Short mmCIF file of C-alpha atoms in Angstrom, two decimals:
data_model
loop_
_atom_site.label_atom_id
_atom_site.label_comp_id
_atom_site.label_asym_id
_atom_site.label_seq_id
_atom_site.Cartn_x
_atom_site.Cartn_y
_atom_site.Cartn_z
CA MET F 7 4.88 17.10 7.59
CA LYS F 8 8.58 16.42 7.25
CA LEU F 9 8.17 16.36 3.48
CA PHE F 10 6.34 19.68 3.60
CA PHE F 11 9.22 21.32 5.44
CA ALA F 12 11.74 19.74 3.14
CA LEU F 13 9.88 21.15 0.14
CA LEU F 14 9.55 24.53 1.78
CA LEU F 15 13.28 24.54 2.41
CA CYS F 16 13.98 23.71 -1.24
CA VAL F 17 11.77 26.51 -2.46
CA SER F 18 13.24 29.10 -0.13
CA VAL F 19 16.90 28.11 -0.51
CA ALA F 20 17.13 27.11 -4.15
CA PRO F 21 17.83 30.25 -6.22
CA ASN F 22 15.89 28.93 -9.23
CA VAL F 23 14.41 25.86 -10.82
CA PHE F 24 17.87 24.75 -11.85
CA ALA F 25 18.40 22.64 -8.77
CA HIS F 26 17.81 18.98 -9.39
CA GLY F 27 17.51 17.46 -5.94
CA SER F 28 19.66 18.18 -2.93
CA GLY F 29 23.42 18.51 -2.72
CA SER F 30 23.79 14.90 -1.60
CA ASP F 31 21.57 13.75 -4.47
CA ARG F 32 23.86 15.53 -6.89
CA LEU F 33 26.91 14.06 -5.16
CA ALA F 34 25.45 10.56 -5.60
CA ARG F 35 24.64 11.39 -9.22
CA ASN F 36 28.22 12.57 -9.86
CA LEU F 37 29.70 9.48 -8.21
CA ALA F 38 27.45 7.11 -10.15
CA ALA F 39 28.46 8.86 -13.38
CA THR F 40 32.05 7.64 -12.88
CA CYS F 41 30.68 4.10 -13.47
CA ALA F 42 28.90 4.90 -16.75
CA ASN F 43 31.91 4.35 -19.02
CA CYS F 44 31.60 0.59 -18.43
CA HIS F 45 28.11 0.18 -16.95
CA GLY F 46 26.21 2.58 -19.21
CA THR F 47 24.67 6.03 -18.68
CA GLU F 48 22.64 5.91 -15.44
CA GLY F 49 23.54 2.22 -15.23
CA HIS F 50 21.81 1.22 -18.48
CA SER F 51 24.52 -0.93 -20.03
CA VAL F 52 24.32 -1.53 -23.78
CA GLY F 53 27.05 -4.18 -23.68
CA LYS F 54 28.05 -7.37 -21.90
CA VAL F 55 29.03 -5.60 -18.67
CA ALA F 56 26.24 -5.70 -16.06
CA ALA F 57 23.54 -3.02 -15.99
CA LEU F 58 23.14 -1.46 -12.54
CA ALA F 59 19.95 0.56 -13.03
CA GLY F 60 17.12 -0.61 -10.80
CA LYS F 61 19.22 -3.22 -8.98
CA PRO F 62 18.35 -3.41 -5.28
CA ALA F 63 20.79 -1.31 -3.26
CA GLN F 64 21.45 -4.20 -0.87
CA ASP F 65 22.66 -6.40 -3.73
CA THR F 66 24.89 -3.73 -5.22
CA ILE F 67 26.45 -2.60 -1.93
CA GLY F 68 26.95 -6.26 -0.98
CA LYS F 69 28.90 -6.93 -4.16
CA LEU F 70 30.86 -3.67 -3.98
CA THR F 71 31.86 -4.40 -0.38
CA GLU F 72 32.98 -7.92 -1.32
CA PHE F 73 34.99 -6.52 -4.24
CA LYS F 74 36.58 -3.94 -1.96
CA GLU F 75 37.48 -6.56 0.64
CA GLY F 76 38.86 -8.91 -2.01
CA LYS F 77 36.26 -11.59 -1.22
CA ARG F 78 34.65 -11.66 -4.65
CA PRO F 79 36.62 -12.69 -7.73
CA ALA F 80 36.81 -10.05 -10.45
CA THR F 81 38.86 -8.92 -13.40
CA ILE F 82 38.87 -5.24 -12.42
CA MET F 83 36.18 -4.33 -9.85
CA HIS F 84 38.29 -5.45 -6.88
CA GLN F 85 40.77 -2.74 -7.95
CA ILE F 86 38.22 0.00 -8.61
CA ALA F 87 36.06 -0.58 -5.49
CA LYS F 88 39.14 0.05 -3.33
CA GLY F 89 39.30 3.59 -4.71
CA PHE F 90 35.98 4.63 -3.11
CA THR F 91 35.03 5.19 0.53
CA ASP F 92 32.28 3.01 2.04
CA GLU F 93 30.01 6.05 2.13
CA GLN F 94 30.63 6.75 -1.57
CA LEU F 95 29.85 3.13 -2.46
CA ARG F 96 26.61 3.33 -0.49
CA LEU F 97 25.58 6.53 -2.32
CA ILE F 98 26.33 4.84 -5.66
CA ALA F 99 24.33 1.70 -4.80
CA ASP F 100 21.34 3.78 -3.62
CA TYR F 101 21.50 5.97 -6.71
CA PHE F 102 21.43 3.05 -9.15
CA ALA F 103 18.62 1.37 -7.20
CA ALA F 104 16.49 4.47 -7.79
CA GLN F 105 17.04 4.44 -11.59
CA LYS F 106 14.26 2.98 -13.71
CA MET J 16 24.25 32.13 -35.85
CA ARG J 17 21.95 30.80 -38.52
CA THR J 18 21.33 34.06 -40.31
CA VAL J 19 23.35 36.89 -41.75
CA ASN J 20 21.38 39.25 -39.55
CA ARG J 21 22.54 37.60 -36.41
CA ARG J 22 26.14 37.58 -37.55
CA ASP J 23 26.02 41.29 -38.31
CA PHE J 24 24.30 41.94 -35.03
CA LEU J 25 26.94 40.05 -33.09
CA LYS J 26 29.70 41.89 -34.88
CA ALA J 27 28.12 45.19 -34.02
CA ALA J 28 27.46 44.04 -30.48
CA ALA J 29 31.03 42.90 -30.00
CA ALA J 30 32.25 46.33 -31.05
CA SER J 31 30.02 48.08 -28.55
CA ALA J 32 30.70 48.62 -24.86
CA GLY J 33 27.35 47.15 -23.96
CA PHE J 34 28.23 43.76 -25.36
CA ALA J 35 27.71 41.81 -22.15
CA ALA J 36 24.12 42.91 -21.92
CA LEU J 37 23.43 42.67 -25.64
CA GLY J 38 25.32 39.40 -25.96
CA GLY J 39 22.75 37.70 -23.79
CA CYS J 40 19.91 38.75 -26.09
CA ALA J 41 21.88 37.89 -29.20
CA SER J 42 22.64 34.41 -27.96
CA MET J 43 19.01 33.88 -27.00
CA GLU J 44 18.07 34.00 -30.63
CA ALA J 45 20.40 31.10 -31.33
CA GLY J 46 19.26 29.12 -28.33
CA GLY J 47 22.03 30.66 -26.24
CA GLY J 48 21.35 33.16 -23.51
CA LYS J 49 23.12 33.76 -20.26
CA ASN J 50 23.35 30.02 -19.71
CA HIS J 51 24.96 29.39 -23.08
CA VAL J 52 27.84 26.95 -22.85
CA VAL J 53 29.96 26.44 -25.96
CA VAL J 54 31.90 23.19 -26.18
CA ILE J 55 34.83 22.92 -28.59
CA GLY J 56 35.64 19.42 -29.78
CA GLY J 57 33.28 16.44 -30.03
CA GLY J 58 35.64 13.72 -28.86
CA PHE J 59 35.60 11.74 -25.61
CA GLY J 60 35.89 14.86 -23.41
CA GLY J 61 33.81 17.43 -25.28
CA ALA J 62 30.91 15.23 -26.35
CA THR J 63 30.61 13.85 -22.81
CA ALA J 64 30.60 17.36 -21.33
CA ALA J 65 27.98 18.53 -23.86
CA ARG J 66 25.72 15.55 -23.23
CA TYR J 67 25.94 15.70 -19.44
CA LEU J 68 25.40 19.47 -19.38
CA LYS J 69 22.02 18.84 -21.02
CA HIS J 70 21.35 15.59 -19.17
CA TRP J 71 21.91 17.20 -15.77
CA GLY J 72 21.20 20.85 -16.52
CA GLY J 73 18.00 20.35 -18.51
CA ALA J 74 16.26 23.23 -20.21
CA ASN J 75 18.18 25.88 -18.32
CA VAL J 76 21.49 25.19 -20.00
CA ASN J 77 21.93 25.88 -23.69
CA VAL J 78 24.73 23.85 -25.17
CA THR J 79 26.43 24.29 -28.52
CA LEU J 80 29.02 21.72 -29.56
CA ILE J 81 31.46 22.77 -32.27
CA GLU J 82 33.09 19.85 -34.05
CA ARG J 83 34.93 19.95 -37.35
CA ASP J 84 34.24 16.35 -38.42
CA GLN J 85 30.84 15.01 -39.46
CA GLU J 86 31.41 11.74 -37.61
CA PHE J 87 33.26 10.57 -34.54
CA VAL J 88 35.99 7.97 -35.12
CA SER J 89 37.24 6.30 -31.95
CA CYS J 90 40.97 6.07 -31.28
CA PRO J 91 40.37 3.25 -28.77
CA LEU J 92 39.87 0.02 -30.82
CA SER J 93 41.45 1.66 -33.90
CA ASN J 94 44.55 -0.52 -33.49
CA LEU J 95 42.28 -3.51 -34.24
CA ILE J 96 41.91 -2.15 -37.79
CA ILE J 97 45.69 -2.25 -38.08
CA GLY J 98 45.61 -5.84 -36.76
CA GLY J 99 42.83 -6.72 -39.21
CA SER J 100 39.96 -7.69 -36.91
CA LYS J 101 37.90 -4.47 -37.12
CA SER J 102 36.85 -2.08 -39.86
CA LEU J 103 36.37 1.70 -39.84
CA PRO J 104 32.53 1.57 -39.58
CA ASP J 105 32.92 -0.53 -36.39
CA ILE J 106 34.57 2.41 -34.62
CA THR J 107 32.60 5.27 -36.24
CA ARG J 108 29.55 6.97 -34.71
CA GLY J 109 27.40 9.95 -35.70
CA TYR J 110 26.25 13.01 -33.77
CA ALA J 111 22.51 12.63 -34.55
CA SER J 112 21.57 11.15 -31.15
CA LEU J 113 23.35 13.95 -29.32
CA ALA J 114 21.44 16.49 -31.44
CA LYS J 115 18.18 14.77 -30.45
CA GLU J 116 19.11 15.39 -26.82
CA ARG J 117 19.08 19.08 -27.66
CA VAL J 118 22.78 19.68 -27.93
CA ARG J 119 23.14 22.10 -30.82
CA ILE J 120 25.82 20.64 -33.10
CA VAL J 121 27.75 23.01 -35.35
CA HIS J 122 30.17 21.36 -37.78
CA ASP J 123 32.80 24.05 -38.04
CA GLU J 124 36.22 24.90 -36.70
CA VAL J 125 37.06 27.49 -34.06
CA VAL J 126 39.80 29.79 -35.36
CA ALA J 127 40.00 32.26 -32.45
CA ILE J 128 38.72 32.82 -28.95
CA ASP J 129 38.29 36.23 -27.37
CA ALA J 130 38.39 35.44 -23.67
CA GLU J 131 37.68 39.05 -22.67
CA LYS J 132 34.59 39.43 -24.82
CA ARG J 133 33.69 35.75 -24.35
CA THR J 134 33.24 34.97 -28.01
CA VAL J 135 34.51 32.25 -30.31
CA LYS J 136 35.13 32.89 -33.99
CA LEU J 137 34.49 30.09 -36.47
CA ALA J 138 36.23 29.31 -39.76
CA SER J 139 32.96 30.10 -41.54
CA GLY J 140 33.31 33.67 -40.26
CA GLN J 141 30.55 33.45 -37.69
CA SER J 142 31.00 34.42 -34.06
CA MET J 143 29.28 33.05 -31.01
CA GLY J 144 29.03 34.34 -27.44
CA TYR J 145 29.37 32.13 -24.38
CA GLU J 146 28.81 32.29 -20.65
CA ARG J 147 31.26 29.44 -20.16
CA LEU J 148 33.50 27.74 -22.68
CA VAL J 149 34.53 24.08 -22.57
CA MET J 150 37.53 23.10 -24.67
CA SER J 151 38.47 19.52 -25.38
CA PRO J 152 40.80 20.26 -28.29
CA GLY J 153 43.09 17.23 -28.15
CA VAL J 154 46.73 17.25 -29.13
CA GLU J 155 48.84 18.90 -31.80
CA PHE J 156 51.70 16.91 -33.32
CA GLN J 157 55.07 18.64 -32.93
CA TRP J 158 56.46 18.08 -36.42
CA ASP J 159 59.24 20.58 -35.78
CA GLN J 160 60.81 17.82 -33.70
CA VAL J 161 60.83 15.45 -36.70
CA PRO J 162 62.03 17.97 -39.34
CA ALA J 163 61.55 15.86 -42.48
CA LEU J 164 57.91 15.35 -41.55
CA GLN J 165 57.17 19.07 -41.59
CA ASP J 166 56.47 18.41 -45.26
CA ALA J 167 52.83 17.37 -45.69
CA ALA J 168 53.66 15.10 -48.64
CA ALA J 169 56.20 13.22 -46.48
CA ARG J 170 53.49 12.65 -43.91
CA GLU J 171 51.48 10.80 -46.57
CA GLN J 172 54.23 8.18 -46.64
CA ILE J 173 55.44 8.05 -43.04
CA LEU J 174 52.21 7.86 -41.07
CA HIS J 175 51.29 8.64 -37.47
CA ALA J 176 47.84 6.99 -37.46
CA TRP J 177 47.54 8.57 -34.00
CA LYS J 178 44.21 10.20 -34.82
CA ALA J 179 41.86 7.47 -35.98
CA GLY J 180 40.51 7.77 -39.53
CA PRO J 181 42.05 7.66 -43.01
CA GLN J 182 45.59 7.19 -41.68
CA THR J 183 44.48 4.12 -39.72
CA LEU J 184 43.31 2.50 -42.98
CA THR J 185 46.43 3.57 -44.88
CA LEU J 186 48.76 2.11 -42.25
CA ARG J 187 46.85 -1.17 -42.50
CA LYS J 188 47.32 -1.07 -46.30
CA GLN J 189 51.06 -0.43 -45.88
CA LEU J 190 51.32 -3.52 -43.67
CA GLU J 191 49.32 -5.56 -46.19
CA ALA J 192 51.65 -4.44 -48.99
CA MET J 193 54.79 -5.21 -46.99
CA PRO J 194 56.64 -8.36 -48.13
CA ASP J 195 57.04 -11.31 -45.79
CA GLY J 196 60.36 -10.85 -44.00
CA GLY J 197 59.88 -7.08 -43.85
CA VAL J 198 60.32 -4.80 -40.86
CA PHE J 199 57.59 -2.66 -39.32
CA ALA J 200 59.07 -0.02 -37.00
CA ILE J 201 57.06 2.19 -34.65
CA THR J 202 58.64 5.10 -32.80
CA ILE J 203 57.32 6.32 -29.43
CA PRO J 204 57.90 9.86 -28.08
CA LEU J 205 58.85 10.71 -24.51
CA ALA J 206 55.86 10.53 -22.16
CA PRO J 207 53.41 12.13 -21.68
CA TYR J 208 51.61 11.50 -24.96
CA ARG J 209 48.05 10.50 -25.93
CA CYS J 210 47.18 6.90 -24.96
CA PRO J 211 50.20 5.56 -23.01
CA PRO J 212 49.65 1.84 -23.84
CA GLY J 213 48.60 2.52 -27.46
CA PRO J 214 51.97 2.11 -29.20
CA TYR J 215 52.64 -1.21 -27.47
CA GLU J 216 49.14 -2.41 -28.34
CA ARG J 217 49.82 -1.45 -31.95
CA ALA J 218 53.07 -3.45 -31.94
CA CYS J 219 51.07 -6.47 -30.74
CA GLN J 220 48.41 -5.93 -33.43
CA ALA J 221 51.02 -5.76 -36.19
CA ALA J 222 52.70 -8.91 -34.84
CA HIS J 223 49.35 -10.67 -34.58
CA TYR J 224 48.76 -9.94 -38.27
CA PHE J 225 52.29 -10.94 -39.29
CA LYS J 226 52.03 -14.24 -37.43
CA GLN J 227 49.15 -15.24 -39.68
CA ALA J 228 50.07 -13.59 -42.98
CA LYS J 229 53.83 -13.01 -43.10
CA PRO J 230 55.57 -14.92 -40.29
CA LYS J 231 59.14 -14.03 -41.26
CA SER J 232 58.47 -10.33 -40.60
CA LYS J 233 59.59 -8.26 -37.65
CA VAL J 234 58.18 -5.53 -35.41
CA LEU J 235 60.66 -3.02 -34.01
CA VAL J 236 59.51 -0.86 -31.11
CA LEU J 237 61.76 2.22 -30.94
CA ASP J 238 60.93 3.87 -27.63
CA ALA J 239 62.32 7.27 -26.57
CA ASN J 240 61.50 6.28 -22.99
CA ASP J 241 63.86 4.18 -20.89
CA LYS J 242 61.20 1.52 -20.37
CA ILE J 243 57.71 0.54 -21.51
CA VAL J 244 55.48 3.41 -20.36
CA SER J 245 52.27 1.48 -19.57
CA LYS J 246 51.69 -2.05 -18.25
CA PRO J 247 55.45 -2.72 -18.59
CA ALA J 248 55.64 -6.19 -17.04
CA LEU J 249 52.62 -7.43 -19.00
CA PHE J 250 53.75 -6.05 -22.36
CA ASP J 251 57.29 -7.29 -21.76
CA LYS J 252 55.95 -10.79 -21.12
CA ILE J 253 53.63 -10.66 -24.14
CA PHE J 254 56.40 -9.40 -26.44
CA LYS J 255 58.59 -12.33 -25.34
CA GLU J 256 56.07 -15.14 -24.95
CA MET J 257 53.34 -14.44 -27.52
CA TYR J 258 55.55 -12.76 -30.08
CA GLY J 259 59.04 -14.01 -29.19
CA GLY J 260 61.48 -13.48 -32.04
CA MET J 261 59.02 -11.21 -33.83
CA ILE J 262 58.73 -8.11 -31.61
CA GLU J 263 61.97 -6.44 -30.60
CA TYR J 264 61.78 -3.70 -27.97
CA ARG J 265 64.48 -1.01 -27.88
CA PRO J 266 64.35 1.53 -25.03
CA ASN J 267 66.20 4.89 -25.08
CA SER J 268 65.69 5.12 -28.85
CA ARG J 269 64.70 8.72 -29.34
CA LEU J 270 63.73 9.74 -32.86
CA MET J 271 65.57 12.84 -34.13
CA ASP J 272 64.42 12.79 -37.77
CA VAL J 273 63.47 10.43 -40.59
CA ASP J 274 64.68 9.81 -44.11
CA VAL J 275 61.46 9.57 -46.04
CA ALA J 276 62.77 7.91 -49.24
CA THR J 277 64.49 5.03 -47.41
CA ARG J 278 61.98 4.91 -44.53
CA THR J 279 64.81 5.28 -42.05
CA ALA J 280 64.33 6.32 -38.45
CA LYS J 281 67.24 8.52 -37.44
CA LEU J 282 67.72 7.88 -33.76
CA GLU J 283 70.05 9.66 -31.36
CA PHE J 284 72.72 6.96 -31.66
CA ASP J 285 71.65 4.84 -34.59
CA ASP J 286 69.81 4.69 -37.93
CA VAL J 287 67.13 2.07 -38.40
CA LYS J 288 65.71 1.26 -41.83
CA ALA J 289 62.20 -0.16 -42.03
CA ASP J 290 59.79 -1.35 -44.71
CA VAL J 291 56.92 0.38 -42.95
CA LEU J 292 57.83 3.22 -40.60
CA ASN J 293 55.18 4.56 -38.21
CA VAL J 294 56.03 7.70 -36.21
CA VAL J 295 54.02 8.54 -33.12
CA PRO J 296 55.19 12.15 -32.87
CA PRO J 297 55.81 14.29 -29.77
CA GLN J 298 52.62 16.09 -28.74
CA ARG J 299 51.31 19.16 -26.94
CA ALA J 300 47.92 20.76 -26.35
CA ALA J 301 46.20 21.72 -29.63
CA ASP J 302 46.87 25.05 -31.37
CA ILE J 303 43.59 26.64 -30.30
CA ALA J 304 44.65 26.17 -26.65
CA LYS J 305 48.08 27.57 -27.39
CA ASN J 306 46.76 30.56 -29.33
CA THR J 307 44.33 31.36 -26.52
CA GLY J 308 47.23 31.46 -24.05
CA LEU J 309 46.02 28.43 -22.09
CA ILE J 310 49.29 26.48 -22.12
CA THR J 311 50.96 26.85 -18.73
CA THR J 312 53.55 24.07 -18.44
CA ASN J 313 56.59 22.97 -20.48
CA ASN J 314 55.14 24.80 -23.49
CA LYS J 315 52.88 21.79 -23.84
CA TRP J 316 49.97 21.39 -21.44
CA CYS J 317 47.19 23.41 -19.79
CA ASP J 318 46.96 23.46 -16.00
CA VAL J 319 43.43 23.37 -14.54
CA ASP J 320 41.54 23.63 -11.27
CA TRP J 321 40.52 20.01 -10.65
CA LEU J 322 37.27 20.98 -8.94
CA THR J 323 35.93 22.58 -12.12
CA MET J 324 38.45 21.80 -14.91
CA GLU J 325 38.66 25.59 -15.31
CA SER J 326 41.89 26.97 -16.75
CA LYS J 327 44.37 28.29 -14.18
CA VAL J 328 44.95 31.33 -16.40
CA GLN J 329 41.62 32.09 -18.10
CA PRO J 330 38.42 32.21 -16.06
CA ARG J 331 35.28 30.71 -17.65
CA ILE J 332 37.31 28.45 -19.93
CA HIS J 333 37.24 24.78 -18.90
CA ILE J 334 39.75 22.40 -20.48
CA LEU J 335 39.38 18.64 -20.78
CA GLY J 336 41.18 15.58 -21.99
CA ASP J 337 44.62 15.15 -23.49
CA ALA J 338 45.38 18.90 -23.58
CA VAL J 339 45.30 19.12 -19.79
CA LEU J 340 48.41 19.03 -17.61
CA ALA J 341 47.63 15.65 -16.10
CA ALA J 342 47.65 15.07 -12.36
CA PRO J 343 50.30 12.55 -11.23
CA ALA J 344 49.68 9.04 -12.64
CA MET J 345 46.70 10.26 -14.65
CA PRO J 346 46.83 8.98 -18.24
CA LYS J 347 45.86 10.89 -21.37
CA SER J 348 43.03 8.54 -22.31
CA GLY J 349 39.54 8.71 -23.78
CA HIS J 350 38.18 7.21 -20.58
CA MET J 351 39.83 9.94 -18.49
CA ALA J 352 38.61 12.66 -20.89
CA ASN J 353 35.06 11.35 -20.37
CA GLN J 354 35.56 11.69 -16.60
CA HIS J 355 36.95 15.22 -17.02
CA GLY J 356 33.82 16.05 -19.04
CA LYS J 357 31.53 14.98 -16.20
CA ILE J 358 33.49 16.92 -13.55
CA ALA J 359 33.28 20.03 -15.75
CA ALA J 360 29.57 19.55 -16.57
CA ALA J 361 28.60 19.14 -12.90
CA ALA J 362 30.73 22.14 -11.86
CA ILE J 363 29.40 24.42 -14.63
CA ILE J 364 25.80 23.65 -13.70
CA GLU J 365 26.53 24.61 -10.08
CA LEU J 366 28.42 27.75 -11.12
CA LEU J 367 25.69 28.91 -13.53
CA ASP J 368 23.34 28.55 -10.62
CA GLY J 369 25.52 30.56 -8.25
CA ARG J 370 26.51 27.61 -6.08
CA ALA J 371 29.89 26.17 -5.14
CA PRO J 372 31.04 23.22 -7.27
CA ASN J 373 31.26 19.70 -5.84
CA SER J 374 34.23 19.71 -3.45
CA THR J 375 34.94 15.98 -3.76
CA PRO J 376 35.17 15.03 -7.46
CA VAL J 377 36.32 11.52 -8.38
CA ALA J 378 37.71 10.21 -11.66
CA VAL J 379 38.15 6.58 -12.64
CA ASN J 380 40.30 5.30 -15.48
CA THR J 381 40.44 2.01 -17.35
CA CYS J 382 42.61 1.37 -20.38
CA TYR J 383 42.09 -1.96 -22.15
CA SER J 384 44.72 -3.06 -24.67
CA PHE J 385 44.18 -5.84 -27.22
CA VAL J 386 47.29 -8.01 -27.53
CA ASP J 387 45.75 -10.06 -30.37
CA ASP J 388 42.22 -10.13 -31.83
CA LYS J 389 40.63 -11.43 -28.59
CA LYS J 390 42.91 -11.19 -25.58
CA VAL J 391 43.17 -8.05 -23.52
CA ILE J 392 45.14 -6.58 -20.64
CA HIS J 393 43.97 -3.62 -18.57
CA VAL J 394 45.30 -0.95 -16.26
CA SER J 395 42.89 0.83 -13.91
CA SER J 396 43.10 3.68 -11.41
CA VAL J 397 40.85 5.77 -9.17
CA HIS J 398 41.60 9.45 -8.51
CA GLN J 399 40.05 11.35 -5.58
CA TYR J 400 40.36 15.07 -4.89
CA ASN J 401 42.95 16.02 -2.28
CA ALA J 402 41.89 19.45 -0.95
CA GLU J 403 45.29 20.19 0.55
CA LYS J 404 47.24 19.51 -2.64
CA LYS J 405 44.37 20.69 -4.86
CA LEU J 406 44.92 17.64 -7.05
CA LEU J 407 43.11 14.54 -8.16
CA GLU J 408 45.25 11.88 -6.54
CA THR J 409 45.37 8.13 -7.12
CA VAL J 410 43.94 6.31 -4.12
CA LYS J 411 46.54 4.18 -2.38
CA ASP J 412 46.06 0.43 -3.01
CA SER J 413 43.34 1.06 -5.61
CA GLY J 414 43.59 0.28 -9.30
CA GLY J 415 45.91 -2.25 -10.88
CA LEU J 416 46.56 -4.53 -13.79
CA SER J 417 45.25 -7.73 -15.35
CA LYS J 418 46.99 -10.84 -14.08
CA GLU J 419 47.53 -11.94 -17.66
CA ALA J 420 46.08 -11.43 -21.12
CA ASN J 421 42.63 -13.03 -21.27
CA GLU J 422 39.57 -13.33 -23.52
CA LEU J 423 36.97 -12.41 -20.89
CA GLU J 424 38.46 -8.93 -20.68
CA GLY J 425 38.46 -8.86 -24.46
CA GLU J 426 34.66 -9.09 -24.29
CA TYR J 427 34.58 -6.47 -21.53
CA ALA J 428 36.75 -4.16 -23.63
CA LEU J 429 34.32 -4.35 -26.56
CA SER J 430 31.44 -3.74 -24.13
CA TRP J 431 33.37 -0.79 -22.67
CA ALA J 432 33.59 0.75 -26.13
CA GLN J 433 29.84 0.39 -26.76
CA ASN J 434 29.02 1.93 -23.39
CA ILE J 435 31.45 4.84 -23.50
CA TRP J 436 30.43 5.76 -27.06
CA ALA J 437 26.78 5.72 -25.97
CA ASP J 438 27.66 7.65 -22.80
CA MET J 439 29.20 10.49 -24.81
CA LEU J 440 27.03 10.50 -27.95
CA GLY J 441 23.68 9.16 -26.69
#
């Protein structure tokens, strides 16, 4: 039922078929795209740096939080994680978990 | 755009008052339409914007990328060619994958933009309408500030090698031809310029090569700035400890002119003769930005709205990369241009759809510099939108530097290149 109303809302609010997901989905998408330079488009790394696509959100948010708190050794991620809010990191982890 | 008919039609349409309405139909024929976005420049900013417009916008955005070169040659990693550990094919990529993702690629050059009529004119004579225009035109070298190098023939001898390609190879050849005991001098303009750590990385690459092949040689870094612009403590340490006695750093050494025949750098207070002289010239936003009236600041750079990357002076024109008036502590880097491209792509999709753009954009930057063939140092930063200041601002306590040069980051830097090239070109 909830899903039905959510869909109904999308149909009535969205001006056309352009909309891909909700505003928060697009926010998560935009945030995750800041990672792609090193971790690959949508988290599909083609190099030595870790791929993030499909990784369980719990694992990713756990690592990001440890980087941010300086508890996990890193070359660069301890510096970058500090630039994001906890909420942004959670959106990023959830987004990558949903990528195939 | 593909046929004479269309060209004639566009010309006629542009001359008529009903162009806006007709323009839509005309563009449709070329895969344009009212959601036609034209992107100028297929480098780190433009190619990323083009790819993400299609990736996120799908079938409802028509994207045309105009790029003069047939292939993309990466400036990042190009110093490794000068150091001898990479070759040109290693840093060259094609546009075929991007075309497969339904970005229409046109290899041509934009000669004029009519912001009122929303058309771009190409060197081939064709015109193209747009709903929104994305420009990632890069930098123009200001040869008027190095008078002797206004002569194109002189520039064949005293190289910049600051756009990767043939000059990168020629500079390498000049170093190979230099006798042992010779002097390689590189001049650095006042900041801001493209790739802040690049000149210092190049000095390290030349020294790395000399150490193996011609150990009596010297590298002179003639810097117009009063100190090393990027990663100063790290580069200072590397100059002294890895290349002590070989690299000499001279701050406050502003280049006024050169003497081509004697390869002499004429500085404000001194003349310095070199065996190989490499001039990184002063830079501003590219001519097409200037001619379109997009330069807003110091006669050099284009100010933008950081929510959309839209020009502060021309609506519907979005500017990316090195041509932009950077926010405080934001480098002119390929990585940053890629991030600009994504902010613009996301915003344009919202705007085409009649929605407000994302109010909290974020940009991350990482610049890796190779100090020999394997060891790397980095600088990183994270920039979040400050709604009060209307700026992307570095987040306090975020970002930073490598502790020291190390090989693990050398592997990460090579991986970075593979990923960012794939991220922009597919």
